[in-house]
Amino acid sequence: MHWGNHNHLRLSRILKSLQVLGLENYAQSLLQCLEQLFILEEGKITKLTLASWQDAVKAH
């Protein structure tokens, strides 16, 4: 994955899709992994991107 590209938006869509398909546990697990990457890869994922991922899971 190249940090900072359109793959971040794809991940938002994946998170939303998992929930629509009734796979909320998978969406939560993926979000937890992404939150860990946010911490471990400091500066490569923006706070705005992280918030977008979190909103994608909470919105459903």
One Martini backbone bead per residue (centre of mass of N, CA, C, O) as a GRO file, in nm:
protein
   60
    1MET     BB    1   0.096   0.037   0.023
    2HIS     BB    2   0.035   0.369  -0.054
    3TRP     BB    3   0.064   0.638   0.110
    4GLY     BB    4  -0.183   0.885   0.027
    5ASN     BB    5  -0.390   0.745  -0.142
    6HIS     BB    6  -0.691   0.608  -0.270
    7ASN     BB    7  -0.695   0.365  -0.065
    8HIS     BB    8  -0.830   0.507   0.171
    9LEU     BB    9  -1.110   0.522   0.035
   10ARG     BB   10  -1.147   0.221  -0.005
   11LEU     BB   11  -1.157   0.153   0.297
   12SER     BB   12  -1.420   0.298   0.351
   13ARG     BB   13  -1.590   0.119   0.161
   14ILE     BB   14  -1.531  -0.148   0.300
   15LEU     BB   15  -1.648  -0.079   0.575
   16LYS     BB   16  -1.935  -0.025   0.473
   17SER     BB   17  -1.984  -0.298   0.331
   18LEU     BB   18  -1.959  -0.484   0.573
   19GLN     BB   19  -2.212  -0.369   0.712
   20VAL     BB   20  -2.424  -0.414   0.489
   21LEU     BB   21  -2.352  -0.738   0.501
   22GLY     BB   22  -2.332  -0.805   0.825
   23LEU     BB   23  -1.999  -0.745   0.903
   24GLU     BB   24  -1.922  -0.586   1.173
   25ASN     BB   25  -1.680  -0.741   1.293
   26TYR     BB   26  -1.494  -0.688   1.050
   27ALA     BB   27  -1.501  -0.383   1.061
   28GLN     BB   28  -1.381  -0.359   1.345
   29SER     BB   29  -1.118  -0.512   1.290
   30LEU     BB   30  -1.014  -0.330   1.067
   31LEU     BB   31  -1.014  -0.070   1.230
   32GLN     BB   32  -0.810  -0.162   1.442
   33CYS     BB   33  -0.579  -0.196   1.242
   34LEU     BB   34  -0.580   0.098   1.138
   35GLU     BB   35  -0.523   0.227   1.414
   36GLN     BB   36  -0.246   0.095   1.446
   37LEU     BB   37  -0.118   0.213   1.192
   38PHE     BB   38  -0.142   0.505   1.277
   39ILE     BB   39   0.064   0.467   1.507
   40LEU     BB   40   0.306   0.312   1.363
   41GLU     BB   41   0.268   0.522   1.097
   42GLU     BB   42   0.363   0.797   1.155
   43GLY     BB   43   0.242   1.037   0.913
   44LYS     BB   44   0.087   0.844   0.685
   45ILE     BB   45  -0.176   0.908   0.846
   46THR     BB   46  -0.435   1.094   0.879
   47LYS     BB   47  -0.675   1.217   1.084
   48LEU     BB   48  -0.890   1.236   0.864
   49THR     BB   49  -0.876   0.944   0.774
   50LEU     BB   50  -0.940   0.811   1.042
   51ALA     BB   51  -1.216   0.950   1.077
   52SER     BB   52  -1.340   0.826   0.825
   53TRP     BB   53  -1.325   0.534   0.920
   54GLN     BB   54  -1.487   0.571   1.181
   55ASP     BB   55  -1.744   0.682   1.043
   56ALA     BB   56  -1.803   0.432   0.866
   57VAL     BB   57  -1.874   0.255   1.120
   58LYS     BB   58  -2.078   0.451   1.279
   59ALA     BB   59  -2.299   0.513   1.051
   60HIS     BB   60  -2.456   0.220   1.070
   0.00000   0.00000   0.00000
